[in-house]
mmCIF file of C-alpha atoms and ligand atoms in Angstrom:
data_model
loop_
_atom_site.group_PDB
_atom_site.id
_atom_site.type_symbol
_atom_site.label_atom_id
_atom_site.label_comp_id
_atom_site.label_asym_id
_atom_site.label_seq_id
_atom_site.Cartn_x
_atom_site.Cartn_y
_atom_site.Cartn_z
ATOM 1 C CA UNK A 1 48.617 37.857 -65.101
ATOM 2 C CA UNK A 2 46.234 39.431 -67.778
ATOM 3 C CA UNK A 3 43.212 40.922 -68.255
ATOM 4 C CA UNK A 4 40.650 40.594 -70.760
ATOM 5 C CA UNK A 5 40.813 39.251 -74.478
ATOM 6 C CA UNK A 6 44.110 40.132 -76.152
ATOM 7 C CA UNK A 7 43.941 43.760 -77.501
ATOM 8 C CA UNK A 8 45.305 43.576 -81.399
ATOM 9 C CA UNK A 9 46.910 47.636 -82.046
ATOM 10 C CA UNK A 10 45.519 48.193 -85.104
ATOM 11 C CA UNK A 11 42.981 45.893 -84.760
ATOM 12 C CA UNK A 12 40.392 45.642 -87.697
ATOM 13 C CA UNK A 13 42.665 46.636 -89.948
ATOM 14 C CA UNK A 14 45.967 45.348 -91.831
ATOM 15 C CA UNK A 15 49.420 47.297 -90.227
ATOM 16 C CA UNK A 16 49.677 49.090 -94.100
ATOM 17 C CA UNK A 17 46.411 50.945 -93.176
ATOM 18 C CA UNK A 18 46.940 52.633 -89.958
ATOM 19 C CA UNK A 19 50.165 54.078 -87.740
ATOM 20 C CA UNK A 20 50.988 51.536 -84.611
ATOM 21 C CA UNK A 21 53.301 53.114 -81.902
ATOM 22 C CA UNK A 22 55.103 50.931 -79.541
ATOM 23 C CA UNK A 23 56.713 52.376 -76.687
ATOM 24 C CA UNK A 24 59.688 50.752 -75.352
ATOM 25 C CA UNK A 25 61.007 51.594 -71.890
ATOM 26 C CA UNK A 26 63.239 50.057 -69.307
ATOM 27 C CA UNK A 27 66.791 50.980 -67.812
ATOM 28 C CA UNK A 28 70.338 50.265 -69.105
ATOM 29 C CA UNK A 29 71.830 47.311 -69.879
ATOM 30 C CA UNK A 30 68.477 44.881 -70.487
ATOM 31 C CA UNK A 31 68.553 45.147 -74.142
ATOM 32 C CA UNK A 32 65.743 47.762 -74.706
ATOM 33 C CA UNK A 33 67.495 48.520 -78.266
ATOM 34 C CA UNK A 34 68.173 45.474 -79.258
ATOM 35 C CA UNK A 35 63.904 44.745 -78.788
ATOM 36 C CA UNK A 36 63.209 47.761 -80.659
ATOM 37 C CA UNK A 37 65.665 46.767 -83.675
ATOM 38 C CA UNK A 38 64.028 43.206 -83.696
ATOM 39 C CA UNK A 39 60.812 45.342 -83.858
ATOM 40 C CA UNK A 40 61.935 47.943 -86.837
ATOM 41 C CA UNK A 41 63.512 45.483 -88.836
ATOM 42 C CA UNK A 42 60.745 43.357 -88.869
ATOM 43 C CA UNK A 43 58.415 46.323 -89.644
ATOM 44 C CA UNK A 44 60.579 47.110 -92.719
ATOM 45 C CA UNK A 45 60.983 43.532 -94.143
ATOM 46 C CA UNK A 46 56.822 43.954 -94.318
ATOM 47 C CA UNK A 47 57.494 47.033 -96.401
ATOM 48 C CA UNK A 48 56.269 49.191 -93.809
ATOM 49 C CA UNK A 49 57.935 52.747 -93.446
ATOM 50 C CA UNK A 50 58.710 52.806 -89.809
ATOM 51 C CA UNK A 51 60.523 55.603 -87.285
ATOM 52 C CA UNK A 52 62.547 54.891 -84.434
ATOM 53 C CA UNK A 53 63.922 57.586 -81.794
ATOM 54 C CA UNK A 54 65.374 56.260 -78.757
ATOM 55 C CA UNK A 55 67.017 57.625 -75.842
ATOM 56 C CA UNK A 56 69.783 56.011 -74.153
ATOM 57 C CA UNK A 57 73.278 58.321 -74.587
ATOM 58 C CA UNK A 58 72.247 59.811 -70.782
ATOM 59 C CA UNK A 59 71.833 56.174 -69.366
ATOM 60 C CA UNK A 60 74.634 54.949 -67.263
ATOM 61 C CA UNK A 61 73.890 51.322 -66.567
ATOM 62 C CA UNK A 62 71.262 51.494 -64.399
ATOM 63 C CA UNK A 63 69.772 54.300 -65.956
ATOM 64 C CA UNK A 64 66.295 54.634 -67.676
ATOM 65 C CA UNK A 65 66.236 54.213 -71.708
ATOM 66 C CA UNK A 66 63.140 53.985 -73.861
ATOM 67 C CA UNK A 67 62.774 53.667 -77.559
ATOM 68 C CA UNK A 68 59.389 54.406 -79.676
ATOM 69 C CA UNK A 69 58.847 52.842 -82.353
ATOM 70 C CA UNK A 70 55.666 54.017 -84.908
ATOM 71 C CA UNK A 71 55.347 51.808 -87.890
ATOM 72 C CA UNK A 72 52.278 51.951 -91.262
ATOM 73 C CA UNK A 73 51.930 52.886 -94.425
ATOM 74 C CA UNK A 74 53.262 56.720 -93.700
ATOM 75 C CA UNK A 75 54.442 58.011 -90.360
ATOM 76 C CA UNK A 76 55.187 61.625 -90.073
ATOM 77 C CA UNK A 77 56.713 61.556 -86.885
ATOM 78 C CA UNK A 78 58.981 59.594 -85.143
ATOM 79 C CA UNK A 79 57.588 60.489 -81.145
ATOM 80 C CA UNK A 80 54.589 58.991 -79.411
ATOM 81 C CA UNK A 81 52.508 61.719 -78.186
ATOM 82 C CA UNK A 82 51.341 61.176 -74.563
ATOM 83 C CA UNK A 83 48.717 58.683 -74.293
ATOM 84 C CA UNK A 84 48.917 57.440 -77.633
ATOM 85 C CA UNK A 85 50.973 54.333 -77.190
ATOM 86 C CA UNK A 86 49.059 51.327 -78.950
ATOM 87 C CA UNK A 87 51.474 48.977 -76.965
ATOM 88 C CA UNK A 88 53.748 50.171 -73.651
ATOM 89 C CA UNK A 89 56.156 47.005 -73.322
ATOM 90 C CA UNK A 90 58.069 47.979 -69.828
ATOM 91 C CA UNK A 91 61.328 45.708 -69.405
ATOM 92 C CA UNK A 92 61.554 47.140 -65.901
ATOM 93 C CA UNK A 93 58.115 47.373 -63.225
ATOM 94 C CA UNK A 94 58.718 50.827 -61.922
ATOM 95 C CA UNK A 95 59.696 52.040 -65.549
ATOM 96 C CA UNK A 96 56.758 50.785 -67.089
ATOM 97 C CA UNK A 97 54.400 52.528 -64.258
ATOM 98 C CA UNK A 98 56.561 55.977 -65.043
ATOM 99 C CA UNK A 99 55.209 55.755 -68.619
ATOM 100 C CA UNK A 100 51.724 54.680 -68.605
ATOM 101 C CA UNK A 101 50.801 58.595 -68.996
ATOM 102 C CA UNK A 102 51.455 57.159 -72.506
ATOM 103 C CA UNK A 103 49.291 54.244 -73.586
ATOM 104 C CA UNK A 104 46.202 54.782 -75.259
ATOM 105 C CA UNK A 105 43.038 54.708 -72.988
ATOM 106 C CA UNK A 106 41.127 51.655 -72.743
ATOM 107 C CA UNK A 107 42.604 49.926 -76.338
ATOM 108 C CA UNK A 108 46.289 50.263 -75.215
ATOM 109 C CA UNK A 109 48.308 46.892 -74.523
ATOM 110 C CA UNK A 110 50.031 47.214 -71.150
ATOM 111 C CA UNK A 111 52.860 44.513 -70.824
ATOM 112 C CA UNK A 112 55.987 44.181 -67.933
ATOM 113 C CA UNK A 113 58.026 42.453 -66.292
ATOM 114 C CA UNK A 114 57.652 42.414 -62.987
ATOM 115 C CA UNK A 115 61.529 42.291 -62.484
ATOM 116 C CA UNK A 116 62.187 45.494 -59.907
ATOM 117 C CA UNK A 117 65.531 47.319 -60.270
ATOM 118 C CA UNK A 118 65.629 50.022 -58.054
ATOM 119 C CA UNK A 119 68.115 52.747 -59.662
ATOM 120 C CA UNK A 120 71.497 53.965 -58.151
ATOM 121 C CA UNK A 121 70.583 57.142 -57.067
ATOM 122 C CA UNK A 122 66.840 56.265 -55.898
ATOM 123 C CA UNK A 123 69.195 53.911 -53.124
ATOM 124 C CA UNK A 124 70.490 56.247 -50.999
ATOM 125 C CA UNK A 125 70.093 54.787 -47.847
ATOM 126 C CA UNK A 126 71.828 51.875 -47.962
ATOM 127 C CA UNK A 127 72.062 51.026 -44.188
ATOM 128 C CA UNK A 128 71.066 47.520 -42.883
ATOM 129 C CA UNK A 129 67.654 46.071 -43.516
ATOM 130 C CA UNK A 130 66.675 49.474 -45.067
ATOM 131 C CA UNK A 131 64.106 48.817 -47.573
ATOM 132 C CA UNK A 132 64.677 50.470 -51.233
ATOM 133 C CA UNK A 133 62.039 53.040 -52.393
ATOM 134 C CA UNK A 134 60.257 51.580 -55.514
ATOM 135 C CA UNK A 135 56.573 51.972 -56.375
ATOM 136 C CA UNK A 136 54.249 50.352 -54.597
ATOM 137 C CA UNK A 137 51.625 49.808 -56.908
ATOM 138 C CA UNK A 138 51.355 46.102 -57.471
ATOM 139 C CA UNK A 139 51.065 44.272 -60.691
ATOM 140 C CA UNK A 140 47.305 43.015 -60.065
ATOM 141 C CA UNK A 141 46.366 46.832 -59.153
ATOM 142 C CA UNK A 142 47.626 48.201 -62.467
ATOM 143 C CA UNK A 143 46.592 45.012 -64.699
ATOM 144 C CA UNK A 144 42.931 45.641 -62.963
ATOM 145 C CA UNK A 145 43.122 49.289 -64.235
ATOM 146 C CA UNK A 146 43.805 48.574 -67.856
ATOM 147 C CA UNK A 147 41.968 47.258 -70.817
ATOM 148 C CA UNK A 148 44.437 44.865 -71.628
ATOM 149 C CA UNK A 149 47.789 44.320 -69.209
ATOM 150 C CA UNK A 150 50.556 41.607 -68.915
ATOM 151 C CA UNK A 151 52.621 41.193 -66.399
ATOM 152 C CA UNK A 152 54.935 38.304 -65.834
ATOM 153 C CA UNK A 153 58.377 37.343 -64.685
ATOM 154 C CA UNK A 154 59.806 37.283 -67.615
ATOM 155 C CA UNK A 155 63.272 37.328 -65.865
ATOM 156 C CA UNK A 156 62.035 34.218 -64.773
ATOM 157 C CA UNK A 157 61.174 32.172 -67.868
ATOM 158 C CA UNK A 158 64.477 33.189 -69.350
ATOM 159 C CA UNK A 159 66.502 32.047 -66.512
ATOM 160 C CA UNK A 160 64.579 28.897 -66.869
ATOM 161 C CA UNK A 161 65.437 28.532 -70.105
ATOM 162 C CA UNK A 162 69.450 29.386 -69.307
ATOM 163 C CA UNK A 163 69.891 32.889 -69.909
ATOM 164 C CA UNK A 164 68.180 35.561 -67.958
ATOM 165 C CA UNK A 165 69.502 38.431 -70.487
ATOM 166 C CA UNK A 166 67.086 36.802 -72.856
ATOM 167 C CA UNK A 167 64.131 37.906 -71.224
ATOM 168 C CA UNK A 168 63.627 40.697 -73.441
ATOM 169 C CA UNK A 169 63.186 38.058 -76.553
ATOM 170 C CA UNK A 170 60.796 36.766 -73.733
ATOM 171 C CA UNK A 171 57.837 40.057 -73.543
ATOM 172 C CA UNK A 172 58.736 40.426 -77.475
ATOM 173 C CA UNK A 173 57.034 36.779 -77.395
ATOM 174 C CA UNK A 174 54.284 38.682 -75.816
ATOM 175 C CA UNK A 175 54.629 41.357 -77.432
ATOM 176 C CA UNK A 176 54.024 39.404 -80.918
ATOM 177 C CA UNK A 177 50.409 38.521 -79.906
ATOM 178 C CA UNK A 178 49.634 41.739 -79.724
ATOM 179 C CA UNK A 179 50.620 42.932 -83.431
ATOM 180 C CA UNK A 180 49.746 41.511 -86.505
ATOM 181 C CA UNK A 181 53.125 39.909 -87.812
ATOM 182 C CA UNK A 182 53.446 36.290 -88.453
ATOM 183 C CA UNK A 183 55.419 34.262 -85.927
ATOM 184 C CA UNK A 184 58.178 32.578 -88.200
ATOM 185 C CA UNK A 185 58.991 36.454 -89.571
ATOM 186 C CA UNK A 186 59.379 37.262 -85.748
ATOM 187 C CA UNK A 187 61.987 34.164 -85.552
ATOM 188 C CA UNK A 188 63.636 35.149 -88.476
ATOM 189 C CA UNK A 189 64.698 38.250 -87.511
ATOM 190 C CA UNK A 190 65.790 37.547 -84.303
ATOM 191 C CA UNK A 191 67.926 34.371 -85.154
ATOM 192 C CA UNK A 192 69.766 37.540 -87.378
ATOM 193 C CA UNK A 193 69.985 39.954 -84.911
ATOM 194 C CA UNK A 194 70.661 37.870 -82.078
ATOM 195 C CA UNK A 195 74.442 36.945 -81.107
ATOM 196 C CA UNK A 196 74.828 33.530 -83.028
ATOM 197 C CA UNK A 197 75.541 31.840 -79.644
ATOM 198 C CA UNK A 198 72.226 32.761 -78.116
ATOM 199 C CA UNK A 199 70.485 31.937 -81.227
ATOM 200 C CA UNK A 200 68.776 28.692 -79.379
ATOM 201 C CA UNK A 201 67.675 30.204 -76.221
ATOM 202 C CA UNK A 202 66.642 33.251 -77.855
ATOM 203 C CA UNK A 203 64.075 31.578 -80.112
ATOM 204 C CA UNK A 204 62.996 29.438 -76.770
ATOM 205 C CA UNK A 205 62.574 32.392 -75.013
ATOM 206 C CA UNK A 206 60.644 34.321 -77.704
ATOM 207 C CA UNK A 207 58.216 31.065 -77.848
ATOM 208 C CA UNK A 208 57.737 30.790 -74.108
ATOM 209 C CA UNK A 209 56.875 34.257 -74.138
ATOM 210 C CA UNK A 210 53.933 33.450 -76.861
ATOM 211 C CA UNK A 211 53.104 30.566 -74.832
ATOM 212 C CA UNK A 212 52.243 31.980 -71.625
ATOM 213 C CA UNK A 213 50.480 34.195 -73.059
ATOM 214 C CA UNK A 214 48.314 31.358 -74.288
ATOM 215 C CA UNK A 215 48.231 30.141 -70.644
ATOM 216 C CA UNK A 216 48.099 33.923 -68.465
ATOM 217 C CA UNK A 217 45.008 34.100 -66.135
ATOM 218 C CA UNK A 218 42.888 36.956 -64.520
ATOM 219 C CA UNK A 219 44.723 38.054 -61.730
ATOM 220 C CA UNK A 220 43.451 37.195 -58.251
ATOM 221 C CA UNK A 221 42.460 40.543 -55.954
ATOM 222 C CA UNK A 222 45.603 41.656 -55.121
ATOM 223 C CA UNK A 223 46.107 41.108 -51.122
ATOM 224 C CA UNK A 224 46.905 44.239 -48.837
ATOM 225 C CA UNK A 225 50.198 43.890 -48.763
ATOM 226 C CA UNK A 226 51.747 43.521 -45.401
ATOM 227 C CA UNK A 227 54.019 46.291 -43.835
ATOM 228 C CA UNK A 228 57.752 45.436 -43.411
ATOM 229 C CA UNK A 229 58.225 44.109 -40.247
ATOM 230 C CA UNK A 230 61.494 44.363 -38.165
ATOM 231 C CA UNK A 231 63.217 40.799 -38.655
ATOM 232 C CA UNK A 232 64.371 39.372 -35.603
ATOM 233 C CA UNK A 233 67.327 37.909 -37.725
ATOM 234 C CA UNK A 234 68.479 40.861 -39.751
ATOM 235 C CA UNK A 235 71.691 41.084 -37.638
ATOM 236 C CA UNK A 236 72.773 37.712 -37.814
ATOM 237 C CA UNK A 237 72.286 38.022 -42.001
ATOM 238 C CA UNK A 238 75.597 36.829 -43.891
ATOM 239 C CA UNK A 239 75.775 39.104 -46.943
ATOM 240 C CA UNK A 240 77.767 36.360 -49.440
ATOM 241 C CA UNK A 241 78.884 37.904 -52.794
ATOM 242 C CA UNK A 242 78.760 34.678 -55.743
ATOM 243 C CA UNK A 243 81.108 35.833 -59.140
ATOM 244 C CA UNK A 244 80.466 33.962 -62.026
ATOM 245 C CA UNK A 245 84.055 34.373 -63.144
ATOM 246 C CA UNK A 246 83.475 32.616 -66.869
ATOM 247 C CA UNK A 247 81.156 35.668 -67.765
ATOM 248 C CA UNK A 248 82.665 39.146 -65.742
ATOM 249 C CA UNK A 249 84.179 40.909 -68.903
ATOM 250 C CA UNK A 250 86.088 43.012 -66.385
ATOM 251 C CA UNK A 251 83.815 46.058 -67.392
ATOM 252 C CA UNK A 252 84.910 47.663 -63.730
ATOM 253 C CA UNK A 253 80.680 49.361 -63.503
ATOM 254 C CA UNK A 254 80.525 46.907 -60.297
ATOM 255 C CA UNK A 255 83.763 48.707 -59.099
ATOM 256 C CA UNK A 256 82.840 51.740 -59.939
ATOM 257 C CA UNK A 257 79.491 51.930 -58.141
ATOM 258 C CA UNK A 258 79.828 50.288 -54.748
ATOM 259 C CA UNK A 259 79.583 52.585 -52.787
ATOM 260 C CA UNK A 260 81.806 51.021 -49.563
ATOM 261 C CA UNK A 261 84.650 50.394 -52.482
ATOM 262 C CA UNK A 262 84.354 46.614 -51.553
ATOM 263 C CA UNK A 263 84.935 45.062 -54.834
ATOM 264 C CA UNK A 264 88.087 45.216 -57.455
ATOM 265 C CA UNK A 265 89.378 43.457 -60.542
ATOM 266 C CA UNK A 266 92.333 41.193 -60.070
ATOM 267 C CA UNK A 267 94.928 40.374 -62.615
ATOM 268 C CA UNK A 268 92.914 39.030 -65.073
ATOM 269 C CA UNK A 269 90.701 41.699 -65.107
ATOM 270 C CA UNK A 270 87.718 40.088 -63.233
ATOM 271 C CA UNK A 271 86.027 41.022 -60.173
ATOM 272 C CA UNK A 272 86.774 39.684 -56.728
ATOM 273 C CA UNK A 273 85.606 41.124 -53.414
ATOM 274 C CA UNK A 274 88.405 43.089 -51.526
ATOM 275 C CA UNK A 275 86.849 44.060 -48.360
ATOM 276 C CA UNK A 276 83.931 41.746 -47.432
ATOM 277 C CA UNK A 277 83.255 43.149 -43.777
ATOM 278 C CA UNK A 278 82.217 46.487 -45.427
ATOM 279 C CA UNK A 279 79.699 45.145 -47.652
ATOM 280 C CA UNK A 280 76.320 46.101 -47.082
ATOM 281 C CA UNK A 281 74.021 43.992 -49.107
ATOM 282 C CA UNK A 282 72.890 47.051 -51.064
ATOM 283 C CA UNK A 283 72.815 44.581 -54.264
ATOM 284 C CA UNK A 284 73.905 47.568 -56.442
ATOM 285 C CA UNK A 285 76.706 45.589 -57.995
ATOM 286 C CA UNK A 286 73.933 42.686 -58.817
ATOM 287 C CA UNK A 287 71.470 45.142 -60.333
ATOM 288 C CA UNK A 288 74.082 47.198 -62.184
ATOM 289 C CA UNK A 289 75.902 44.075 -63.741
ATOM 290 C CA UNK A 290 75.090 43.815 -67.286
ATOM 291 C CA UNK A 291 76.172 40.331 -67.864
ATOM 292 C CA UNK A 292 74.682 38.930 -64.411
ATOM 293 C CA UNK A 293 78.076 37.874 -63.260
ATOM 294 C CA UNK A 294 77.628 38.976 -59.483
ATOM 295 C CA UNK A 295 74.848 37.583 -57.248
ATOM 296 C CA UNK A 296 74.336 38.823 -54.037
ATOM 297 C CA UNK A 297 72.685 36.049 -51.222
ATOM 298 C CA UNK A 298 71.878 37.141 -47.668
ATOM 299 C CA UNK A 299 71.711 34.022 -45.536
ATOM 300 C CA UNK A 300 71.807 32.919 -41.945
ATOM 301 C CA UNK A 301 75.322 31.672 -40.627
ATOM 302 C CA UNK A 302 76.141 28.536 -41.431
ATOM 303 C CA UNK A 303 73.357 28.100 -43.977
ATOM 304 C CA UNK A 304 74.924 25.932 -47.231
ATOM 305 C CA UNK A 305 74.921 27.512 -50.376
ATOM 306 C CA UNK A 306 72.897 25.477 -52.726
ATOM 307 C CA UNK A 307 74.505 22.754 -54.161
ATOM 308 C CA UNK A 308 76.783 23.445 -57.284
ATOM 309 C CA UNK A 309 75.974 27.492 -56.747
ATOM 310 C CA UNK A 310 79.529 28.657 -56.311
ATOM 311 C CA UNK A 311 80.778 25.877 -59.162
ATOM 312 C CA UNK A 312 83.408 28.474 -61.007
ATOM 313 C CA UNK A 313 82.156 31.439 -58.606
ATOM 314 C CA UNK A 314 83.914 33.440 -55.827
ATOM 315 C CA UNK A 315 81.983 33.060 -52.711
ATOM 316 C CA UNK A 316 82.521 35.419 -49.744
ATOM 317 C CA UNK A 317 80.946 36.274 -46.872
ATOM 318 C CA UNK A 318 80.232 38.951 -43.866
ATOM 319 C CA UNK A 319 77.806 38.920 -41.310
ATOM 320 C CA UNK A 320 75.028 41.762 -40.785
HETATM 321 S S1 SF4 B 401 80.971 41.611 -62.337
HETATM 322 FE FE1 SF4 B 401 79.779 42.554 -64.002
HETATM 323 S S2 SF4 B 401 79.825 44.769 -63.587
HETATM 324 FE FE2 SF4 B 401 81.479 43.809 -62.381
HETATM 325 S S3 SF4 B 401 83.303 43.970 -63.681
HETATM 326 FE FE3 SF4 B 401 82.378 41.945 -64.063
HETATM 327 S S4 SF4 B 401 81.031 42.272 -65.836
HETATM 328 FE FE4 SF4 B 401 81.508 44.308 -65.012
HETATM 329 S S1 SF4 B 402 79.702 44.577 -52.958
HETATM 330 FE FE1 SF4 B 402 77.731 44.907 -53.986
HETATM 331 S S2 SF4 B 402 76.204 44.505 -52.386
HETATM 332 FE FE2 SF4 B 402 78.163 44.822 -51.346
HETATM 333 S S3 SF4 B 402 78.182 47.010 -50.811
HETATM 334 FE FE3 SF4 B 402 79.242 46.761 -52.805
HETATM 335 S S4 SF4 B 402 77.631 47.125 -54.349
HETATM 336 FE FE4 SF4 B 402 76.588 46.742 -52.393
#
């Protein structure tokens, strides 16, 4: 959804004559840094001087990381003072709501995803059917509040498109429209930066994310939300774990961070579920996963997984 005409930072005048600060923020393992070096390099190719300080060393997977980025003609400090954020581009909901402190009043651009990762250590009751605290604010309320706000599934379009990692290149698509670079420049540097094998989904994803811009619409009144209601079939839930063995790297995070200890590599150094009875649903291994190798699906007993889902995947199940 959006709101209002697109907001240009810096609008009026060309990027050499004034200092535009982007503020990048999201958790680990969505490619926050790689945005912001898309973002910097392209700055400097213009012959802008530009400052980057980002902060990621603390962030376990999972973790928050941000990056600011203040590009023009001279820029004297590298940090975004508090509400002076042309441009807040959130690659995670509640992260982008925990910085908003930041964006400019009224003129700042305001764009998420409205993919919701709740962290580790915000889950810590993970009992059945217990709901995760995240914010509650929904995307329609916050868009309404701000002079110019995106919000899409960005996740979405890049899974779409074949590769949900490359829904970062997906808001920088959005992100273009809102700075005054021209679009082939914006390609160029990310058919560099990108791995060579994502080249082609990368440049899809950065055009879809100019395109729906083109397309976004004023957001409807947001509806009162309904409170969670107890579901009669929460105990007859099958918690089935789906590895996409072709793309664990055997990193061991999943491992690490279930907390019933249901998961383990094998042999080759891959995931597999060891002790499926114990496992709650908490999706923490899904979340934490950097390379989106583990999928958690709750379904009723006997309930077919789609066709082709498990093709090269370990399936497993437990009931709940
Ligand atoms: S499933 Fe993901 S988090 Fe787990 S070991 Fe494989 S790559 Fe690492
Ligand atoms: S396997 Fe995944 S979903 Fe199941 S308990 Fe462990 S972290 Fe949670």
């Amino acid at each position: 959804m959006r709101i209002q005409e697109p907001n240009r930072a810096g609008s009026g005048s060309s990027p050499t004559e004034t200092v535009v600060s982007v503020l990048m923020v999201g958790v680990g393992g969505q490619g926050i840094l790689m945005v912001s070096k898309v973002l910097a390099t392209l700055c400097q190719a213009a012959g802008l001087e530009v400052k980057q300080s980002e902060v990621h060393g603390m962030a376990k997977r999972g973790g928050a990381v941000f990056s600011h980025v203040r590009f023009g003609a001279k820029v004297h400090s590298p940090l975004i003072p508090e509400g002076e954020a042309d441009v807040l581009l959130a690659l995670e909901w509640a992260e982008g709501l925990r910085w908003l402190h930041y964006l400019r009043p009224e003129k700042g651009v305001f764009i998420s995803d409205v993919r919701r990762i709740v962290p580790p250590f915000a889950c810590r009751d993970r009992g059945r059917g217990v709901a995760p605290r995240y914010a509650r604010s929904t995307p329609a309320e916050i868009i309404g509040r701000l002079g110019t706000g995106y919000a899409l599934d960005a996740t979405g379009i890049a899974r779409d498109l074949g590769n949900e990692r490359a829904a970062n290149t997906v808001l920088l698509g959005v992100l273009s429209t809102a700075l005054d670079f021209p679009e082939e420049a914006w390609l160029e540097v990310i058919t560099r930066l990108v791995p060579p094998k994502t080249v082609d989904v990368n440049r899809a994803a950065f055009l879809a994310g100019r395109a729906w811009v083109e397309n976004a619409v004023l957001p409807e009144p947001a509806p009162e939300p309904a409170p969670p209601a107890a579901d009669p079939l929460l105990g007859r839930i099958v918690n089935r774990l789906e590895i996409t063995r072709a793309w664990c790297k055997g990193c061991d995070i999943c491992v690490k961070f279930c907390p019933e200890r249901c998961l383990a590599l094998d042999a080759e150094q891959i995931v597999v579920p060891t002790d499926p009875e114990a496992c709650t649903g908490c999706r923490l291994c899904e979340w934490l996963c950097p390379d989106f190798a583990i999928r958690l699906h709750k379904e009723l007993p006997g309930e077919a997984a789609p066709a082709g889902a498990d093709a090269g995947a370990d399936a497993v199940g437990a009931a709940r």
